[in-house]
Coordinates of C-alpha atoms in Angstrom, one line a residue:
X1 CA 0.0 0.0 0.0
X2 CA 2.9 2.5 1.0
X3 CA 4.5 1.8 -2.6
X4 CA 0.7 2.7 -3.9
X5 CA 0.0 6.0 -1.9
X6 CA 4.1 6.7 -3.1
X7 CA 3.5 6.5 -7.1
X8 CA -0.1 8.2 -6.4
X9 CA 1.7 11.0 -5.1
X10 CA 4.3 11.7 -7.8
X11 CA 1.7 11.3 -10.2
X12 CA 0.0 14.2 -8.9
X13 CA 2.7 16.8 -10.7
X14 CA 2.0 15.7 -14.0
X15 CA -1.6 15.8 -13.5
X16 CA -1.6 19.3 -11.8
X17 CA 0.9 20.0 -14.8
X18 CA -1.2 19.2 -17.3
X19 CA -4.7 21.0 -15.8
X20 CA -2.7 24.0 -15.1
X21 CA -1.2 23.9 -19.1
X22 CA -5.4 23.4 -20.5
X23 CA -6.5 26.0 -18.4
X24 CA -3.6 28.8 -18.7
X25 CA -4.0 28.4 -22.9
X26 CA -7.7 28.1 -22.6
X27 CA -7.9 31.4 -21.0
X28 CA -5.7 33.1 -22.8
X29 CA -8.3 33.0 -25.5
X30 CA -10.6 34.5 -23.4
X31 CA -11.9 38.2 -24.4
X32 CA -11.7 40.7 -22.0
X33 CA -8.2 40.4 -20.4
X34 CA -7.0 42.3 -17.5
X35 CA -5.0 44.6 -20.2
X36 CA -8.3 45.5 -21.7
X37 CA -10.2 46.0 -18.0
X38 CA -8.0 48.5 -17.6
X39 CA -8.3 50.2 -21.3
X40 CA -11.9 50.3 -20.6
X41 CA -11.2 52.1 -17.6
X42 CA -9.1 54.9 -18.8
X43 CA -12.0 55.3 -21.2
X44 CA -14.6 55.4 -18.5
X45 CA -16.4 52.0 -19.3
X46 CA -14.7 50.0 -15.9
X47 CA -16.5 48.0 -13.9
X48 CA -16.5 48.2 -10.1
X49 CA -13.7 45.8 -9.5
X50 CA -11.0 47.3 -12.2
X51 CA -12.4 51.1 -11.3
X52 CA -10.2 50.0 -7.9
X53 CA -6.9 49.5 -10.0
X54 CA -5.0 52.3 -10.3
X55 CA -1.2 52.4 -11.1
X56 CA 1.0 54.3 -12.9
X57 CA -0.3 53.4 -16.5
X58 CA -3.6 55.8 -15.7
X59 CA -1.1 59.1 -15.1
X60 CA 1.0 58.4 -18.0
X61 CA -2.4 57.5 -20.0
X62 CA -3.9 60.9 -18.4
X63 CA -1.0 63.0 -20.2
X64 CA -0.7 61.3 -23.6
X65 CA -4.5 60.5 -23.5
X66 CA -4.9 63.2 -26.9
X67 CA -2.1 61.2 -28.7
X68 CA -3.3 58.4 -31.6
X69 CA -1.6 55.5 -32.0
X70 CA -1.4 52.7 -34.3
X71 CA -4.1 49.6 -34.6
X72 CA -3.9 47.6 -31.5
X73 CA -5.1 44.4 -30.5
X74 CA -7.1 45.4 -27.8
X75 CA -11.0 46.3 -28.0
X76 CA -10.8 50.0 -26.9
X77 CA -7.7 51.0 -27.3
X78 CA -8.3 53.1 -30.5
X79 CA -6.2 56.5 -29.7
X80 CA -3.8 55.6 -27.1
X81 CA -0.7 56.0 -27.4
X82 CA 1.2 52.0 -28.0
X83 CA 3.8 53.2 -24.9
X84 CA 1.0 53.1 -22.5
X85 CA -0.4 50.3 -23.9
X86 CA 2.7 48.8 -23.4
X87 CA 3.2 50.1 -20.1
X88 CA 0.5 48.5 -19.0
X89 CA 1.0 45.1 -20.6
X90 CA 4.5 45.3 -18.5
X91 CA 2.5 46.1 -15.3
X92 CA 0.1 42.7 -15.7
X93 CA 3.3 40.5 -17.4
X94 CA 2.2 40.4 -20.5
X95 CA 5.4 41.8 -22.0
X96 CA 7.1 38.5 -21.8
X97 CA 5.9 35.4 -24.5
X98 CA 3.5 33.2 -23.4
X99 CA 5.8 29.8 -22.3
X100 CA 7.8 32.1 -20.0
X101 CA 4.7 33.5 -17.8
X102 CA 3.6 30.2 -17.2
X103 CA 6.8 28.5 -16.2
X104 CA 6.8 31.5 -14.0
X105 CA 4.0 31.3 -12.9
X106 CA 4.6 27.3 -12.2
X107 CA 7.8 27.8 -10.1
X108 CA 6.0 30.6 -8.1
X109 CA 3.3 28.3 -7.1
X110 CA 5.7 25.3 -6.2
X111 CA 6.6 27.3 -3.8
X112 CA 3.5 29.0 -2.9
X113 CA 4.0 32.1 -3.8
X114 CA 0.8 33.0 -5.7
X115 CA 1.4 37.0 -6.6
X116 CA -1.3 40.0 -5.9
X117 CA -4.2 40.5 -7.2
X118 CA -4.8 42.7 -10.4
X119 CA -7.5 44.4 -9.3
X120 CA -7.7 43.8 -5.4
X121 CA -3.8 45.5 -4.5
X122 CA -3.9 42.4 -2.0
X123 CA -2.0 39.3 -1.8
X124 CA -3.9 36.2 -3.2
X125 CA -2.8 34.1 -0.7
X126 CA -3.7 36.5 2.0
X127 CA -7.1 36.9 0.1
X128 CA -7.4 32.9 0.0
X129 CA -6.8 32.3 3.4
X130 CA -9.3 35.5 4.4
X131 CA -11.4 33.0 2.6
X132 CA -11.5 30.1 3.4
X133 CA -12.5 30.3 6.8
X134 CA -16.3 30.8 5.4
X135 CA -16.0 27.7 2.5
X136 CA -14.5 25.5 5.1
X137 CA -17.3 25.9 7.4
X138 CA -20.1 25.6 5.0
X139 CA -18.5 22.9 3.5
X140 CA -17.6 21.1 6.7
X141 CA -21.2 21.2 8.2
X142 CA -22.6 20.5 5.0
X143 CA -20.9 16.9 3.7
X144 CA -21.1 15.8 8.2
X145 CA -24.8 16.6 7.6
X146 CA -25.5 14.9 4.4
X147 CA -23.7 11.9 5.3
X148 CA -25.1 11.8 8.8
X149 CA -28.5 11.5 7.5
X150 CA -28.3 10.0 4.2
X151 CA -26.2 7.3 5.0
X152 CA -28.8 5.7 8.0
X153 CA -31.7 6.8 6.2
X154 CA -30.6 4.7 2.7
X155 CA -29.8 1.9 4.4
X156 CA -33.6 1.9 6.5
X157 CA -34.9 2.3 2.8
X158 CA -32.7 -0.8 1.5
X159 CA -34.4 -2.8 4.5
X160 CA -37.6 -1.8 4.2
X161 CA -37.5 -1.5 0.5
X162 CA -40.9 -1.0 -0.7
X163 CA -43.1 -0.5 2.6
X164 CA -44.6 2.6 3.5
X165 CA -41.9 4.4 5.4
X166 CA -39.7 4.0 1.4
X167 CA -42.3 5.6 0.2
X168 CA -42.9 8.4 1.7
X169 CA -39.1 8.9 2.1
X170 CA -39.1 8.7 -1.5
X171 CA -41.5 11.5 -1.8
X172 CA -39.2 13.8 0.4
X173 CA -35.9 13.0 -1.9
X174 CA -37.8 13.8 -5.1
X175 CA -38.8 17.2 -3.5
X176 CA -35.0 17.5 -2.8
X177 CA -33.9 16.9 -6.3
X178 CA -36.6 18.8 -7.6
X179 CA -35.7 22.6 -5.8
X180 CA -32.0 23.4 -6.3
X181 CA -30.2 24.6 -3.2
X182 CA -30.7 28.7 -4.0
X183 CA -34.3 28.2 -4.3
X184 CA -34.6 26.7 -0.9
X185 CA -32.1 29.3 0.7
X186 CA -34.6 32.0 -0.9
X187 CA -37.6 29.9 0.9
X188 CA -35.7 29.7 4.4
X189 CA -35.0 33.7 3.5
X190 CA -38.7 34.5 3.3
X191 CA -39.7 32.0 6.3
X192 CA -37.4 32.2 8.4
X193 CA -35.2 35.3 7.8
X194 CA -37.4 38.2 7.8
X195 CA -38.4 38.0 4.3
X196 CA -42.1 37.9 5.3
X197 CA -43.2 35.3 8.0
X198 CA -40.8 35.0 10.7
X199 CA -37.4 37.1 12.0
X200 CA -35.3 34.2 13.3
X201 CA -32.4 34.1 11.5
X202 CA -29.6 36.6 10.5
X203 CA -28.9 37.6 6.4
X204 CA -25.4 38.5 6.7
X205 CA -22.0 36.9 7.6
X206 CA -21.0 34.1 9.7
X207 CA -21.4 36.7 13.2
X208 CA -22.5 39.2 14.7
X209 CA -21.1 42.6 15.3
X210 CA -18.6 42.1 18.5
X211 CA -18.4 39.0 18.1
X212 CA -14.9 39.1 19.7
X213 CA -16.0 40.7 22.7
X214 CA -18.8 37.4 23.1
X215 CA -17.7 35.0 25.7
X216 CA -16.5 31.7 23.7
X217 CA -20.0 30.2 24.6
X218 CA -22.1 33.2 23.3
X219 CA -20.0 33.3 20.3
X220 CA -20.4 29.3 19.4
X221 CA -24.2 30.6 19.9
X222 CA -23.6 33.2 17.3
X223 CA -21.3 31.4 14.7
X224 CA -24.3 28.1 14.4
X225 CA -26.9 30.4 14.8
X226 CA -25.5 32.6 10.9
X227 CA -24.9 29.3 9.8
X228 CA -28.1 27.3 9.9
X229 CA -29.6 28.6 6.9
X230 CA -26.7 28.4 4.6
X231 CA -26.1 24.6 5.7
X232 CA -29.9 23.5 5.6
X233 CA -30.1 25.0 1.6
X234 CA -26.7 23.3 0.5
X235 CA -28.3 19.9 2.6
X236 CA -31.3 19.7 0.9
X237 CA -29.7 19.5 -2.5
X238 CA -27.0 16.7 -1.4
X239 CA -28.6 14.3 0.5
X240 CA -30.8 13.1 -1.7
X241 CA -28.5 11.6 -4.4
X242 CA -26.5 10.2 -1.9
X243 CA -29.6 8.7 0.2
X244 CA -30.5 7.3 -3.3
X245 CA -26.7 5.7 -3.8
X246 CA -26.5 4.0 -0.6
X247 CA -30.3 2.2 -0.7
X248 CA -29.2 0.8 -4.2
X249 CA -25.8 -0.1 -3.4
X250 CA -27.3 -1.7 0.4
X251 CA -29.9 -3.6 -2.2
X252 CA -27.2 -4.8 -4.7
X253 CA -25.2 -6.6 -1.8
X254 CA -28.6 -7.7 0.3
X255 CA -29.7 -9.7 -2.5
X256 CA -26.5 -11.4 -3.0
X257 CA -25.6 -15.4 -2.4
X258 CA -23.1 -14.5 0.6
X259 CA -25.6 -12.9 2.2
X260 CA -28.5 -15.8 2.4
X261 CA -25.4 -17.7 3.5
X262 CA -24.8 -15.9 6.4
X263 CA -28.5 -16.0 7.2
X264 CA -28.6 -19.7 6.6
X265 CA -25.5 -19.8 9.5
X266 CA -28.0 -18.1 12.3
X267 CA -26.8 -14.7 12.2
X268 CA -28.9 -11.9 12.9
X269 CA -30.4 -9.3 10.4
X270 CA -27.9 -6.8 12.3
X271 CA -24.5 -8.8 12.1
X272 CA -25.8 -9.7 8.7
X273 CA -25.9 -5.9 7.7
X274 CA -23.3 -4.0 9.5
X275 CA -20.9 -6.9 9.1
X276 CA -21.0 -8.3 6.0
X277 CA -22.9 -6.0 3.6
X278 CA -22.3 -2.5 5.2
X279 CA -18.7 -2.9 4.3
X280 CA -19.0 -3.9 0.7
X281 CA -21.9 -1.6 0.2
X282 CA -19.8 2.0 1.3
X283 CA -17.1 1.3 -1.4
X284 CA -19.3 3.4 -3.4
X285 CA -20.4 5.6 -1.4
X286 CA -16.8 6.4 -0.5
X287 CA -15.7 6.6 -3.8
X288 CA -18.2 9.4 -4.1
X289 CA -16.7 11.5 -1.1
X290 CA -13.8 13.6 -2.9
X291 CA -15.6 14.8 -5.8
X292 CA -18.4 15.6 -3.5
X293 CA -16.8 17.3 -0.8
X294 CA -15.2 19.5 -3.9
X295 CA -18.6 20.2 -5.1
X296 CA -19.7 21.7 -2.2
X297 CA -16.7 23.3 -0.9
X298 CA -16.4 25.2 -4.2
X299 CA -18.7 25.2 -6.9
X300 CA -21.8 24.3 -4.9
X301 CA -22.0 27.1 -2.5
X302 CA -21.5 30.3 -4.5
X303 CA -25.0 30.7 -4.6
X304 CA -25.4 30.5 -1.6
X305 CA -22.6 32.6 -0.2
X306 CA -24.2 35.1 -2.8
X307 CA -27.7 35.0 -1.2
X308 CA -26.9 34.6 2.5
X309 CA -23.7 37.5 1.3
X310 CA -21.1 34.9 2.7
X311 CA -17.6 36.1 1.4
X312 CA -15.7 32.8 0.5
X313 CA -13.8 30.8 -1.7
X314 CA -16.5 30.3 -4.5
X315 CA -17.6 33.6 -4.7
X316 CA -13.6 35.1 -4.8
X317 CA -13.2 32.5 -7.4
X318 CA -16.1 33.5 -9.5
X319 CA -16.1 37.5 -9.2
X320 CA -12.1 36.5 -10.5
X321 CA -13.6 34.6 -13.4
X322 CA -15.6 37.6 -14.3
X323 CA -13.3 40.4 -13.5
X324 CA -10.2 38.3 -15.3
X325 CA -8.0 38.8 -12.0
X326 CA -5.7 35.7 -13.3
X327 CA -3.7 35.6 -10.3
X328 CA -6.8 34.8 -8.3
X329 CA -8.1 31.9 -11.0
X330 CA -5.2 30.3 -11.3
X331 CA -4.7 30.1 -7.7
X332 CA -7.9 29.2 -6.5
X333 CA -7.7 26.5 -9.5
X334 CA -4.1 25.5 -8.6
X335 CA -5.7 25.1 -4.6
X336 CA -9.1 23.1 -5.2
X337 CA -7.1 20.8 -8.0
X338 CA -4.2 19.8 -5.9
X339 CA -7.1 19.0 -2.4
X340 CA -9.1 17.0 -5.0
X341 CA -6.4 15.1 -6.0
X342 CA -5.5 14.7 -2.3
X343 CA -8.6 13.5 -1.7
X344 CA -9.0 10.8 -4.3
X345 CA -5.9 9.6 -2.8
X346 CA -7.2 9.2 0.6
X347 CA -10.6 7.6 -0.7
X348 CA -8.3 5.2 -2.1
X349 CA -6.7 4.5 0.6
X350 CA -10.2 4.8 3.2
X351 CA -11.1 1.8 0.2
X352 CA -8.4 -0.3 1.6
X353 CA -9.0 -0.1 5.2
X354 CA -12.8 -1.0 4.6
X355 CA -12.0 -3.7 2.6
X356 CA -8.5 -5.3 2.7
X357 CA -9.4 -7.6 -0.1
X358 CA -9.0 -4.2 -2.4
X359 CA -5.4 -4.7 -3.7
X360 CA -4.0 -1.2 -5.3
X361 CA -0.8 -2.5 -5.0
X362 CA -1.5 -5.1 -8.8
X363 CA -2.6 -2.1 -10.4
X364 CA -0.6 -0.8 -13.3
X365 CA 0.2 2.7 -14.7

C-alpha cells in the first residue's frame, strides 16, 4: 500500500501540470483580459472591480491621453498612445511570451507564492486564506450533515424497501432533487429570515457585530446560529442523491448469495448488515466523497454565499472569473485541483482499510 500512496503522489505533478497547461491556454483566448479591463477604464467603461486599479499606466495615459496611436489588439484602445499600452502590458506581465509567464508562474506556485491580485492590490494568498474560513465551514457542516442523514436513512430504505416508510421517504428526496439549493435558501429567507413570516435568523455573515467581545459560549451561539440557513439550503440538494446511492448499493449486496449464506449460518439481520454488507456496500459511497466534498466546498456554494452575502472561496473564485484577476483563478484553480487530488488519494486509501481484499498495490500505470 505505501509503494501505492508513493506512485499516487508523484503522479499528482504531471496531472496538476497538465490542468494547469489546459487552463492557462484556454484562458488566454478568453476576451476581456486584465489589459483591456483596464483600457476600458481609462476610457470610462470600468466595472466596479478594475475602477479600484489604479497604477502608474492611468497618469502616463492621463498625459498622452490626446495622442493616436497605431491599430492595436485590444478592443478600446483606439487613440492611445502604444507606450501606454505597453506600459501596461508590462504592469500585468504580458510583456514576456506566453511559455515564460507560465513557467513563471509554475515555479511561483511550487513554492506558494501565488502573486497580488490585479484588481484587489492584495495578496492572493492572504485573500485565499481571508477566505477560506467561510468555504471551510459551510462545506464542513454540509458533507457531516448529508452523510449523517443519508447514509442511515438509505440503508432503512434498502431494508424496508418497498413498505410505506420508502415511500414516503421517497416522496421527500424527489422534492430535494426537484428545488435546487438557491431556491430553498430564498424559501428559508422569506420563512425564516425576515423575508415575510418569521425574524429568526440573520442575512449576513457568519457573526455578529462584536463578536470578539462574546464569551467563547455566546460566540459558538452566534457562529451556528449565521450558519443554519446556509447549511440546511446546501443539505437539501446533497442528501438526496446520496440517500439514493447508498439504498441501491445496500440492495445490490442484500440480495447477494453470501448474504443468504450468512443467514442460513444463524446470524442476525444486524450482524448480517453491518458486518457483512455495510462494508461492501460504502465502497461506493466512498468513492463518491472527494468529488463531492469539492462540489460543495467550491462550486456548490456560490450561490449560496451570494444569497446569505457569505464572502468565501467560490464567490472570490467566481467574481475572478468575471473580472479576469488571473492571479486569483489560477490560484484558486491551482488550490481546489491539488485538495481534489489529495482526496482521491485518501478515498483510495479509506477503500483499503474498509476492505483489505482491495489490492492497489497489482494495479498498473
Amino acid at each position: 500500500m505505501y509503494a501505492y500512496i508513493l506512485r499516487r503522489l508523484l503522479l499528482i505533478v504531471p496531472t496538476l501540470l497538465g490542468i494547469m497547461i489546459i487552463n492557462f491556454i484556454v484562458i488566454q483566448f478568453a476576451p476581456g483580459g486584465p489589459v483591456e479591463q483596464l483600457i476600458a477604464e481609462m476610457s470610462g467603461n470600468a466595472t466596479d472591480a478594475t475602477a479600484q486599479f489604479t497604477g502608474q499606466a492611468g497618469d502616463t495615459a492621463a498625459s498622452q491621453g490626446g495622442q493616436t496611436g497605431s491599430e492595436s489588439r485590444y478592443r478600446g484602445a483606439q487613440g492611445l498612445d502604444p507606450e501606454v499600452i505597453a506600459e501596461i502590458e508590462a504592469q500585468f506581465g504580458f510583456d514576456k511570451p506566453l511559455h515564460e509567464r507560465f513557467f513563471k508562474m509554475i515555479a511561483d506556485y511550487a513554492r506558494f507564492d501565488f502573486g497580488e491580485s490585479y484588481f484587489r492590490d492584495e495578496r492572493v494568498l492572504d485573500l485565499v486564506i481571508d477566505k477560506m474560513p467561510v468555504s471551510i465551514s459551510l462545506g464542513f457542516w454540509t458533507t457531516l450533515l448529508v452523510y449523517l442523514i443519508s447514509i442511515p436513512l438509505g440503508i432503512r430504505k434498502a431494508v424496508r424497501d418497498g413498505s410505506r416508510f420508502d415511500v414516503w421517504t421517497s416522496s421527500a428526496i424527489v422534492v430535494g432533487y426537484a428545488i435546487p439549493g438557491f431556491l430553498f435558501a430564498i424559501l428559508l429567507i422569506v420563512v425564516f429570515a425576515g423575508g415575510r413570516y418569521f425574524d429568526w435568523f440573520p442575512l449576513r455573515g457568519l457573526t455578529s457585530p462584536g463578536w470578539e467581545d462574546m464569551t467563547r459560549l455566546q460566540q459558538i451561539l452566534d457562529y451556528l446560529w449565521h450558519i443554519t440557513l446556509p447549511v440546511l439550503a446546501m443539505v437539501i440538494s446533497g442528501f438526496a442523491s446520496l440517500t439514493m446511492l447508498t439504498k441501491n448499493s445496500f440492495l445490490d449486496q442484500i440480495n447477494m448469495q453470501y448474504v443468504q449464506t450468512a443467514r442460513a449460518k444463524g446470524l442476525s439481520e444486524g450482524q448480517v448488515l453491518y458486518r457483512h454488507v455495510f462494508r461492501n456496500a460504502m465502497l461506493i459511497v466512498i468513492a463518491g466523497f472527494p468529488s463531492a466534498f469539492i462540489s460543495i466546498l467550491f462550486t456548490g456554494s456560490i450561490l449560496i454565499e451570494v444569497i446569505f452575502s457569505l464572502d468565501g472561496l467560490g464567490l472570490l473564485g467566481w467574481e475572478a472569473t468575471i473580472n479576469r484577476d488571473y492571479p486569483v483563478v489560477f490560484a484558486t484553480l491551482y488550490f481546489f485541483t491539488l485538495l481534489g487530488l489529495i482526496l482521491q488519494l485518501i478515498g483510495d486509501v479509506m477503500y483499503h482499510l474498509i476492505d483489505p481484499r482491495i489490492d492497489f498495490e497489482s494495479r498498473e500505470f
